[in-house]
PDB file of C-alpha atoms in Angstrom:
ATOM      1  CA  UNK A 289      29.316  -8.380 -29.626  1.00  0.00           C
ATOM      2  CA  UNK A 290      29.537  -5.092 -28.322  1.00  0.00           C
ATOM      3  CA  UNK A 291      32.009  -4.769 -25.518  1.00  0.00           C
ATOM      4  CA  UNK A 292      31.216  -1.487 -24.480  1.00  0.00           C
ATOM      5  CA  UNK A 293      29.550  -1.822 -20.765  1.00  0.00           C
ATOM      6  CA  UNK A 294      25.891  -1.235 -20.732  1.00  0.00           C
ATOM      7  CA  UNK A 295      24.837  -2.801 -17.375  1.00  0.00           C
ATOM      8  CA  UNK A 296      26.772  -3.518 -13.841  1.00  0.00           C
ATOM      9  CA  UNK A 297      29.263  -6.519 -13.261  1.00  0.00           C
ATOM     10  CA  UNK A 298      28.669  -6.968 -17.448  1.00  0.00           C
ATOM     11  CA  UNK A 299      31.851  -8.622 -17.564  1.00  0.00           C
ATOM     12  CA  UNK A 300      32.473 -11.064 -15.078  1.00  0.00           C
ATOM     13  CA  UNK A 301      28.700 -12.117 -16.048  1.00  0.00           C
ATOM     14  CA  UNK A 302      29.732 -12.333 -19.975  1.00  0.00           C
ATOM     15  CA  UNK A 303      32.362 -14.457 -18.397  1.00  0.00           C
ATOM     16  CA  UNK A 304      30.130 -16.622 -16.377  1.00  0.00           C
ATOM     17  CA  UNK A 305      27.695 -17.301 -18.944  1.00  0.00           C
ATOM     18  CA  UNK A 306      30.865 -18.509 -21.167  1.00  0.00           C
ATOM     19  CA  UNK A 307      32.557 -20.370 -18.887  1.00  0.00           C
ATOM     20  CA  UNK A 308      29.937 -21.897 -16.482  1.00  0.00           C
ATOM     21  CA  UNK A 309      27.194 -21.700 -18.348  1.00  0.00           C
ATOM     22  CA  UNK A 310      28.636 -22.709 -21.345  1.00  0.00           C
ATOM     23  CA  UNK A 311      26.092 -20.607 -23.702  1.00  0.00           C
ATOM     24  CA  UNK A 312      26.326 -19.915 -27.571  1.00  0.00           C
ATOM     25  CA  UNK A 313      27.785 -16.241 -28.288  1.00  0.00           C
ATOM     26  CA  UNK A 314      24.588 -16.047 -30.087  1.00  0.00           C
ATOM     27  CA  UNK A 315      22.640 -16.635 -26.712  1.00  0.00           C
ATOM     28  CA  UNK A 316      25.173 -14.626 -24.861  1.00  0.00           C
ATOM     29  CA  UNK A 317      24.551 -11.654 -26.912  1.00  0.00           C
ATOM     30  CA  UNK A 318      20.441 -11.881 -26.438  1.00  0.00           C
ATOM     31  CA  UNK A 319      20.976 -12.177 -22.893  1.00  0.00           C
ATOM     32  CA  UNK A 320      23.147  -9.142 -22.836  1.00  0.00           C
ATOM     33  CA  UNK A 321      20.715  -6.845 -25.131  1.00  0.00           C
ATOM     34  CA  UNK A 322      17.900  -7.550 -22.780  1.00  0.00           C
ATOM     35  CA  UNK A 323      20.125  -6.912 -19.793  1.00  0.00           C
ATOM     36  CA  UNK A 324      21.431  -3.678 -21.380  1.00  0.00           C
ATOM     37  CA  UNK A 325      17.819  -2.734 -22.136  1.00  0.00           C
ATOM     38  CA  UNK A 326      16.344  -3.341 -19.082  1.00  0.00           C
ATOM     39  CA  UNK A 327      19.284  -1.379 -17.030  1.00  0.00           C
ATOM     40  CA  UNK A 328      18.517   1.275 -19.721  1.00  0.00           C
ATOM     41  CA  UNK A 329      14.977   1.629 -18.654  1.00  0.00           C
ATOM     42  CA  UNK A 330      15.781   1.056 -15.046  1.00  0.00           C
ATOM     43  CA  UNK A 331      18.338   4.159 -15.009  1.00  0.00           C
ATOM     44  CA  UNK A 332      15.486   6.628 -16.432  1.00  0.00           C
ATOM     45  CA  UNK A 333      13.102   4.952 -14.108  1.00  0.00           C
ATOM     46  CA  UNK A 334      15.716   6.374 -10.969  1.00  0.00           C
ATOM     47  CA  UNK A 335      17.587   8.734 -12.937  1.00  0.00           C
ATOM     48  CA  UNK A 336      19.713  10.124  -9.427  1.00  0.00           C
ATOM     49  CA  UNK A 337      20.541   6.752  -8.134  1.00  0.00           C
ATOM     50  CA  UNK A 338      19.956   3.381 -10.279  1.00  0.00           C
ATOM     51  CA  UNK A 339      21.543   1.080  -7.844  1.00  0.00           C
ATOM     52  CA  UNK A 340      21.361  -2.868  -9.205  1.00  0.00           C
ATOM     53  CA  UNK A 341      21.176  -3.854  -5.385  1.00  0.00           C
ATOM     54  CA  UNK A 342      17.599  -1.538  -5.298  1.00  0.00           C
ATOM     55  CA  UNK A 343      15.884  -3.446  -8.207  1.00  0.00           C
ATOM     56  CA  UNK A 344      12.868  -5.004  -7.034  1.00  0.00           C
ATOM     57  CA  UNK A 345      10.413  -7.511  -8.507  1.00  0.00           C
ATOM     58  CA  UNK A 346       8.099  -4.608  -9.260  1.00  0.00           C
ATOM     59  CA  UNK A 347      10.925  -2.781 -11.005  1.00  0.00           C
ATOM     60  CA  UNK A 348      11.429  -5.934 -13.593  1.00  0.00           C
ATOM     61  CA  UNK A 349       7.772  -6.898 -13.867  1.00  0.00           C
ATOM     62  CA  UNK A 350       6.509  -2.806 -15.093  1.00  0.00           C
ATOM     63  CA  UNK A 351       9.551  -3.168 -18.036  1.00  0.00           C
ATOM     64  CA  UNK A 352       8.100  -6.649 -19.094  1.00  0.00           C
ATOM     65  CA  UNK A 353       4.630  -4.576 -19.367  1.00  0.00           C
ATOM     66  CA  UNK A 354       6.621  -1.918 -21.300  1.00  0.00           C
ATOM     67  CA  UNK A 355       7.662  -4.705 -23.777  1.00  0.00           C
ATOM     68  CA  UNK A 356       3.783  -5.454 -23.696  1.00  0.00           C
ATOM     69  CA  UNK A 357       2.435  -2.289 -24.274  1.00  0.00           C
ATOM     70  CA  UNK A 358       5.038  -0.191 -26.142  1.00  0.00           C
ATOM     71  CA  UNK A 359       7.026  -2.546 -27.803  1.00  0.00           C
ATOM     72  CA  UNK A 360       3.876  -5.302 -28.303  1.00  0.00           C
ATOM     73  CA  UNK A 361       6.179  -8.279 -28.650  1.00  0.00           C
ATOM     74  CA  UNK A 362       4.766 -11.704 -27.939  1.00  0.00           C
ATOM     75  CA  UNK A 363       4.211 -13.060 -24.773  1.00  0.00           C
ATOM     76  CA  UNK A 364       6.528 -16.196 -25.277  1.00  0.00           C
ATOM     77  CA  UNK A 365       9.079 -13.438 -26.153  1.00  0.00           C
ATOM     78  CA  UNK A 366       8.727 -11.238 -23.200  1.00  0.00           C
ATOM     79  CA  UNK A 367       8.776 -14.681 -20.823  1.00  0.00           C
ATOM     80  CA  UNK A 368      12.195 -15.711 -22.128  1.00  0.00           C
ATOM     81  CA  UNK A 369      13.357 -12.198 -21.661  1.00  0.00           C
ATOM     82  CA  UNK A 370      12.404 -12.541 -18.151  1.00  0.00           C
ATOM     83  CA  UNK A 371      14.001 -15.810 -18.107  1.00  0.00           C
ATOM     84  CA  UNK A 372      17.364 -13.961 -19.420  1.00  0.00           C
ATOM     85  CA  UNK A 373      17.340 -11.475 -16.651  1.00  0.00           C
ATOM     86  CA  UNK A 374      16.546 -14.303 -14.007  1.00  0.00           C
ATOM     87  CA  UNK A 375      19.871 -15.503 -15.352  1.00  0.00           C
ATOM     88  CA  UNK A 376      21.888 -12.339 -14.578  1.00  0.00           C
ATOM     89  CA  UNK A 377      19.999 -11.185 -10.936  1.00  0.00           C
ATOM     90  CA  UNK A 378      20.772 -15.058 -10.268  1.00  0.00           C
ATOM     91  CA  UNK A 379      24.462 -14.485 -11.084  1.00  0.00           C
ATOM     92  CA  UNK A 380      24.824 -11.367  -9.142  1.00  0.00           C
ATOM     93  CA  UNK A 381      22.989 -13.169  -6.019  1.00  0.00           C
ATOM     94  CA  UNK A 382      25.147 -16.506  -5.978  1.00  0.00           C
ATOM     95  CA  UNK A 383      28.262 -13.980  -5.951  1.00  0.00           C
ATOM     96  CA  UNK A 384      27.101 -11.559  -3.392  1.00  0.00           C
ATOM     97  CA  UNK A 385      26.681  -8.772  -5.724  1.00  0.00           C
ATOM     98  CA  UNK A 386      23.294  -8.060  -4.320  1.00  0.00           C
ATOM     99  CA  UNK A 387      21.869  -8.948  -0.663  1.00  0.00           C
ATOM    100  CA  UNK A 388      19.206 -10.899  -1.899  1.00  0.00           C
ATOM    101  CA  UNK A 389      17.472 -12.641  -5.478  1.00  0.00           C
ATOM    102  CA  UNK A 390      14.756 -10.277  -6.042  1.00  0.00           C
ATOM    103  CA  UNK A 391      12.520 -12.666  -8.368  1.00  0.00           C
ATOM    104  CA  UNK A 392      11.341 -15.273  -6.301  1.00  0.00           C
ATOM    105  CA  UNK A 393       7.752 -14.091  -6.328  1.00  0.00           C
ATOM    106  CA  UNK A 394       7.772 -13.437 -10.443  1.00  0.00           C
ATOM    107  CA  UNK A 395       6.433 -15.733 -12.680  1.00  0.00           C
ATOM    108  CA  UNK A 396       5.915 -15.776 -16.027  1.00  0.00           C
ATOM    109  CA  UNK A 397       3.365 -13.211 -17.290  1.00  0.00           C
ATOM    110  CA  UNK A 398       0.164 -13.250 -19.040  1.00  0.00           C
ATOM    111  CA  UNK A 399      -0.750  -9.596 -18.633  1.00  0.00           C
ATOM    112  CA  UNK A 400      -4.281 -10.042 -18.210  1.00  0.00           C
ATOM    113  CA  UNK A 401      -4.996  -8.142 -15.090  1.00  0.00           C
ATOM    114  CA  UNK A 402      -4.096  -4.272 -14.937  1.00  0.00           C
ATOM    115  CA  UNK A 403      -2.319  -3.367 -11.641  1.00  0.00           C
ATOM    116  CA  UNK A 404      -4.354  -1.118  -9.335  1.00  0.00           C
ATOM    117  CA  UNK A 405      -2.786   2.043  -7.811  1.00  0.00           C
ATOM    118  CA  UNK A 406      -4.207   4.119  -5.291  1.00  0.00           C
ATOM    119  CA  UNK A 407      -3.848   7.742  -5.368  1.00  0.00           C
ATOM    120  CA  UNK A 408      -5.206  10.824  -4.066  1.00  0.00           C
ATOM    121  CA  UNK A 409      -4.039   9.661  -0.764  1.00  0.00           C
ATOM    122  CA  UNK A 410      -2.309  13.134   0.692  1.00  0.00           C
ATOM    123  CA  UNK A 411      -4.956  15.066   1.561  1.00  0.00           C
ATOM    124  CA  UNK A 412      -6.375  12.169   4.214  1.00  0.00           C
ATOM    125  CA  UNK A 413      -2.966  11.963   6.123  1.00  0.00           C
ATOM    126  CA  UNK A 414      -4.396  13.644   9.938  1.00  0.00           C
ATOM    127  CA  UNK A 415      -6.753  10.804   9.341  1.00  0.00           C
ATOM    128  CA  UNK A 416      -4.338   8.509  10.841  1.00  0.00           C
ATOM    129  CA  UNK A 417      -2.910  10.148  13.431  1.00  0.00           C
ATOM    130  CA  UNK A 418      -5.137   8.795  16.356  1.00  0.00           C
ATOM    131  CA  UNK A 419      -5.088   5.041  15.015  1.00  0.00           C
ATOM    132  CA  UNK A 420      -1.714   2.879  16.398  1.00  0.00           C
ATOM    133  CA  UNK A 421       0.135   3.482  13.767  1.00  0.00           C
ATOM    134  CA  UNK A 422       3.808   4.391  14.218  1.00  0.00           C
ATOM    135  CA  UNK A 423       5.307   7.788  13.750  1.00  0.00           C
ATOM    136  CA  UNK A 424       7.950   6.976  11.274  1.00  0.00           C
ATOM    137  CA  UNK A 425       4.687   5.436   8.710  1.00  0.00           C
ATOM    138  CA  UNK A 426       2.833   9.388   9.330  1.00  0.00           C
ATOM    139  CA  UNK A 427       6.677  10.950   8.608  1.00  0.00           C
ATOM    140  CA  UNK A 428       7.077   9.088   5.420  1.00  0.00           C
ATOM    141  CA  UNK A 429       3.450   9.953   4.360  1.00  0.00           C
ATOM    142  CA  UNK A 430       4.004  13.562   5.053  1.00  0.00           C
ATOM    143  CA  UNK A 431       7.286  13.958   3.654  1.00  0.00           C
ATOM    144  CA  UNK A 432       6.322  11.935   0.385  1.00  0.00           C
ATOM    145  CA  UNK A 433       3.115  14.304   0.010  1.00  0.00           C
ATOM    146  CA  UNK A 434       5.389  16.975   0.009  1.00  0.00           C
ATOM    147  CA  UNK A 435       6.742  15.752  -3.466  1.00  0.00           C
ATOM    148  CA  UNK A 436      10.685  14.699  -1.647  1.00  0.00           C
ATOM    149  CA  UNK A 437      12.206  11.636  -3.882  1.00  0.00           C
ATOM    150  CA  UNK A 438      13.608   8.516  -2.099  1.00  0.00           C
ATOM    151  CA  UNK A 439      16.781  10.026  -2.654  1.00  0.00           C
ATOM    152  CA  UNK A 440      16.000  12.874  -0.433  1.00  0.00           C
ATOM    153  CA  UNK A 441      14.391  10.997   2.719  1.00  0.00           C
ATOM    154  CA  UNK A 442      17.138  10.569   4.957  1.00  0.00           C
ATOM    155  CA  UNK A 443      18.484  14.130   4.406  1.00  0.00           C
ATOM    156  CA  UNK A 444      14.901  16.018   5.364  1.00  0.00           C
ATOM    157  CA  UNK A 445      15.111  18.491   8.399  1.00  0.00           C
ATOM    158  CA  UNK A 446      12.340  20.399  10.440  1.00  0.00           C
ATOM    159  CA  UNK A 447      13.090  23.427   8.877  1.00  0.00           C
ATOM    160  CA  UNK A 448      12.739  21.825   5.259  1.00  0.00           C
ATOM    161  CA  UNK A 449       9.064  21.027   5.693  1.00  0.00           C
ATOM    162  CA  UNK A 450       7.270  23.152   8.934  1.00  0.00           C
ATOM    163  CA  UNK A 451       6.185  26.191   6.390  1.00  0.00           C
ATOM    164  CA  UNK A 452       5.420  23.584   3.975  1.00  0.00           C
ATOM    165  CA  UNK A 453       2.560  21.829   6.013  1.00  0.00           C
ATOM    166  CA  UNK A 454      -0.853  23.523   5.501  1.00  0.00           C
ATOM    167  CA  UNK A 455      -2.416  20.969   8.147  1.00  0.00           C
ATOM    168  CA  UNK A 456      -1.853  22.505  11.788  1.00  0.00           C
ATOM    169  CA  UNK A 457      -2.365  18.652  13.025  1.00  0.00           C
ATOM    170  CA  UNK A 458       0.412  16.838  10.903  1.00  0.00           C
ATOM    171  CA  UNK A 459       2.555  19.826  11.998  1.00  0.00           C
ATOM    172  CA  UNK A 460       1.704  19.586  15.636  1.00  0.00           C
ATOM    173  CA  UNK A 461       2.403  15.918  15.370  1.00  0.00           C
ATOM    174  CA  UNK A 462       5.519  16.231  13.459  1.00  0.00           C
ATOM    175  CA  UNK A 463       6.850  18.242  15.933  1.00  0.00           C
ATOM    176  CA  UNK A 464       5.765  16.338  18.726  1.00  0.00           C
ATOM    177  CA  UNK A 465       7.677  13.272  17.593  1.00  0.00           C
ATOM    178  CA  UNK A 466      10.806  14.726  16.923  1.00  0.00           C
ATOM    179  CA  UNK A 467      13.884  15.638  20.012  1.00  0.00           C
ATOM    180  CA  UNK A 468      14.826  19.168  19.516  1.00  0.00           C
ATOM    181  CA  UNK A 469      17.381  18.873  22.656  1.00  0.00           C
ATOM    182  CA  UNK A 470      20.397  18.595  20.595  1.00  0.00           C
ATOM    183  CA  UNK A 471      19.420  21.038  17.377  1.00  0.00           C
ATOM    184  CA  UNK A 472      16.483  23.691  16.492  1.00  0.00           C
ATOM    185  CA  UNK A 473      16.880  21.382  13.305  1.00  0.00           C
ATOM    186  CA  UNK A 474      16.657  17.708  13.910  1.00  0.00           C
ATOM    187  CA  UNK A 475      16.104  15.429  10.914  1.00  0.00           C
ATOM    188  CA  UNK A 476      12.608  14.087  10.086  1.00  0.00           C
ATOM    189  CA  UNK A 477      13.869  10.106  10.299  1.00  0.00           C
ATOM    190  CA  UNK A 478      15.923  10.922  13.518  1.00  0.00           C
ATOM    191  CA  UNK A 479      18.445   7.830  14.908  1.00  0.00           C
ATOM    192  CA  UNK A 480      19.078   7.218  18.541  1.00  0.00           C
ATOM    193  CA  UNK A 481      22.264   7.204  18.732  1.00  0.00           C
ATOM    194  CA  UNK A 482      23.360   9.336  15.413  1.00  0.00           C
ATOM    195  CA  UNK A 483      21.798  12.366  13.970  1.00  0.00           C
ATOM    196  CA  UNK A 484      19.360  10.501  11.208  1.00  0.00           C
ATOM    197  CA  UNK A 485      18.736   7.222   9.981  1.00  0.00           C
ATOM    198  CA  UNK A 486      21.333   6.052   7.344  1.00  0.00           C
ATOM    199  CA  UNK A 487      18.954   3.746   5.471  1.00  0.00           C
ATOM    200  CA  UNK A 488      15.855   3.846   3.911  1.00  0.00           C
ATOM    201  CA  UNK A 489      15.665  -0.109   5.151  1.00  0.00           C
ATOM    202  CA  UNK A 490      15.535   1.456   8.590  1.00  0.00           C
ATOM    203  CA  UNK A 491      12.078   2.971   7.417  1.00  0.00           C
ATOM    204  CA  UNK A 492      10.832   0.446   5.786  1.00  0.00           C
ATOM    205  CA  UNK A 493      10.833  -2.264   8.755  1.00  0.00           C
ATOM    206  CA  UNK A 494       8.551   0.472  10.796  1.00  0.00           C
ATOM    207  CA  UNK A 495       6.219   0.826   8.097  1.00  0.00           C
ATOM    208  CA  UNK A 496       5.710  -2.937   7.067  1.00  0.00           C
ATOM    209  CA  UNK A 497       4.496  -3.230  10.414  1.00  0.00           C
ATOM    210  CA  UNK A 498       1.328  -0.996   9.775  1.00  0.00           C
ATOM    211  CA  UNK A 499       0.872  -2.494   6.570  1.00  0.00           C
ATOM    212  CA  UNK A 500      -2.327  -3.768   7.695  1.00  0.00           C
ATOM    213  CA  UNK A 501      -3.944  -0.456   8.446  1.00  0.00           C
ATOM    214  CA  UNK A 502      -3.517   1.618   5.827  1.00  0.00           C
ATOM    215  CA  UNK A 503      -5.315   0.311   2.444  1.00  0.00           C
ATOM    216  CA  UNK A 504      -2.561   1.392   0.058  1.00  0.00           C
ATOM    217  CA  UNK A 505       0.891   0.080   0.178  1.00  0.00           C
ATOM    218  CA  UNK A 506       2.993   2.279   2.246  1.00  0.00           C
ATOM    219  CA  UNK A 507       6.440   1.423   1.454  1.00  0.00           C
ATOM    220  CA  UNK A 508       8.574   4.278   0.439  1.00  0.00           C
ATOM    221  CA  UNK A 509       9.150   2.986  -3.247  1.00  0.00           C
ATOM    222  CA  UNK A 510       5.217   2.454  -3.896  1.00  0.00           C
ATOM    223  CA  UNK A 511       4.178   5.804  -2.235  1.00  0.00           C
ATOM    224  CA  UNK A 512       6.504   7.693  -4.280  1.00  0.00           C
ATOM    225  CA  UNK A 513       5.305   6.314  -7.474  1.00  0.00           C
ATOM    226  CA  UNK A 514       1.586   6.632  -5.910  1.00  0.00           C
ATOM    227  CA  UNK A 515       1.975  10.375  -5.352  1.00  0.00           C
ATOM    228  CA  UNK A 516       3.644  11.284  -8.578  1.00  0.00           C
ATOM    229  CA  UNK A 517       0.866   9.483 -10.304  1.00  0.00           C
ATOM    230  CA  UNK A 518      -1.810  11.410  -8.274  1.00  0.00           C
ATOM    231  CA  UNK A 519      -0.165  14.341  -9.479  1.00  0.00           C
ATOM    232  CA  UNK A 520       0.228  12.871 -13.504  1.00  0.00           C
ATOM    233  CA  UNK A 521      -3.552  12.445 -13.261  1.00  0.00           C
ATOM    234  CA  UNK A 522      -4.918  15.730 -12.786  1.00  0.00           C
ATOM    235  CA  UNK A 523      -5.878  16.340 -16.721  1.00  0.00           C
ATOM    236  CA  UNK A 524      -5.311  20.429 -16.035  1.00  0.00           C
ATOM    237  CA  UNK A 525      -1.499  20.703 -15.842  1.00  0.00           C
ATOM    238  CA  UNK A 526       0.468  21.311 -18.520  1.00  0.00           C
ATOM    239  CA  UNK A 527       3.894  19.012 -19.329  1.00  0.00           C
ATOM    240  CA  UNK A 528       5.888  21.587 -18.125  1.00  0.00           C
ATOM    241  CA  UNK A 529       3.711  22.382 -15.039  1.00  0.00           C
ATOM    242  CA  UNK A 530       4.055  18.913 -14.503  1.00  0.00           C
ATOM    243  CA  UNK A 531       7.707  18.908 -14.491  1.00  0.00           C
ATOM    244  CA  UNK A 532       7.944  21.887 -12.100  1.00  0.00           C
ATOM    245  CA  UNK A 533       5.850  20.482  -9.615  1.00  0.00           C
ATOM    246  CA  UNK A 534       7.876  16.821  -9.818  1.00  0.00           C
ATOM    247  CA  UNK A 535      11.183  17.482 -10.475  1.00  0.00           C
ATOM    248  CA  UNK A 536      11.377  15.161 -12.796  1.00  0.00           C
ATOM    249  CA  UNK A 537      13.223  14.852 -16.433  1.00  0.00           C
ATOM    250  CA  UNK A 538      11.133  14.510 -19.329  1.00  0.00           C
ATOM    251  CA  UNK A 539      11.930  10.515 -19.804  1.00  0.00           C
ATOM    252  CA  UNK A 540      10.329   9.857 -16.703  1.00  0.00           C
ATOM    253  CA  UNK A 541       7.834  12.461 -17.120  1.00  0.00           C
ATOM    254  CA  UNK A 542       7.167   9.986 -20.196  1.00  0.00           C
ATOM    255  CA  UNK A 543       7.570   6.934 -18.418  1.00  0.00           C
ATOM    256  CA  UNK A 544       5.025   7.930 -15.655  1.00  0.00           C
ATOM    257  CA  UNK A 545       2.208   8.946 -18.273  1.00  0.00           C
ATOM    258  CA  UNK A 546       2.559   5.579 -19.685  1.00  0.00           C
ATOM    259  CA  UNK A 547       1.344   4.498 -16.395  1.00  0.00           C
ATOM    260  CA  UNK A 548      -1.070   6.765 -15.734  1.00  0.00           C
ATOM    261  CA  UNK A 549      -2.577   5.325 -18.971  1.00  0.00           C
ATOM    262  CA  UNK A 550      -1.841   1.810 -18.226  1.00  0.00           C
ATOM    263  CA  UNK A 551      -2.733   0.674 -14.568  1.00  0.00           C
ATOM    264  CA  UNK A 552      -5.694   0.832 -12.512  1.00  0.00           C
ATOM    265  CA  UNK A 553      -5.807   4.348 -10.885  1.00  0.00           C
ATOM    266  CA  UNK A 554      -8.329   4.831  -8.031  1.00  0.00           C
ATOM    267  CA  UNK A 555      -9.057   7.553  -5.706  1.00  0.00           C
ATOM    268  CA  UNK A 556      -8.376   6.835  -2.030  1.00  0.00           C
ATOM    269  CA  UNK A 557     -11.251   7.015  -0.156  1.00  0.00           C
ATOM    270  CA  UNK A 558     -11.135   7.459   3.559  1.00  0.00           C
TER     271      UNK A 558
END
C-alpha cells in the first residue's frame, strides 16, 4: 500500500483500521483508495481551501453521483464506497478531528431522482426587500450575485461592491444596513464588537431562519453553487468567458459543466 499521504489524518486512520477495526490489509487498501479519491475530488471542487471540517453530506452525495454518471460503477459498488467514507468520518468525529459527523442523513443511494437546482435568481433580489427577511440574508444574496466565492465573503467591504451594484434599491439597502461611524469602508458582514464576522457560520445562523420565506436554498454553499450553474447554463458563453467571469480553474469548470448536465436546473420565478 502506498504510504504517501493523500487525505487528512490518513496515518492515524490507517492505524485505527488495523488496531481497532482489525481489518485486513486488502480492505484497508480499498478504503484508503476510495477516501483518497474522494479527497482528490473535493480538493478540485474547493481548490482554494479544501478543509475536511467543511465537508457536508451533499459533497459526498455529489461524489457518489459522479461515480455513477462518469465512471458507471454499479450501485452495489457505489454504496460500498459510501460505507468506506462513513468509516472515515466516524473515525474523525469520534476523535474530535471534525466538529460533528456529517453523513447521518446519507443513506444508500439509488440515483433514481436528480436533484433540482433553482438558478437565475439574481435579478430578483430586490423583491425580498419589503419582507421580514434578515439583512444578513439580503447581504448574502447580493454578494453571491456579484460573483464572490465563499473564501471572500468575510473580507468584502462597502467599496468593493458599491460601484458594482446597478440596482439602486439594493445599493440603498446595503448602505442603510451598514455602520459607517468608525470607517468609511465597513465590512459587509460586520461584527458588533469586532470589525467583521470571523466565521461563515455566523452568516448561516441568520440565513437559515429565513429559509421558509425563500423558494431556493440560501445557505452560502448552495447559493454559490446555484450562481455558478446559472452562469454556466448560459450556452452563449465560451469556456474562456466562463473562466474569466467565474474565476475558477479549468478542472472546476469541467465539474460544474457536468453538474449543469446532470442536475435538473429550473429558473427562478418570482
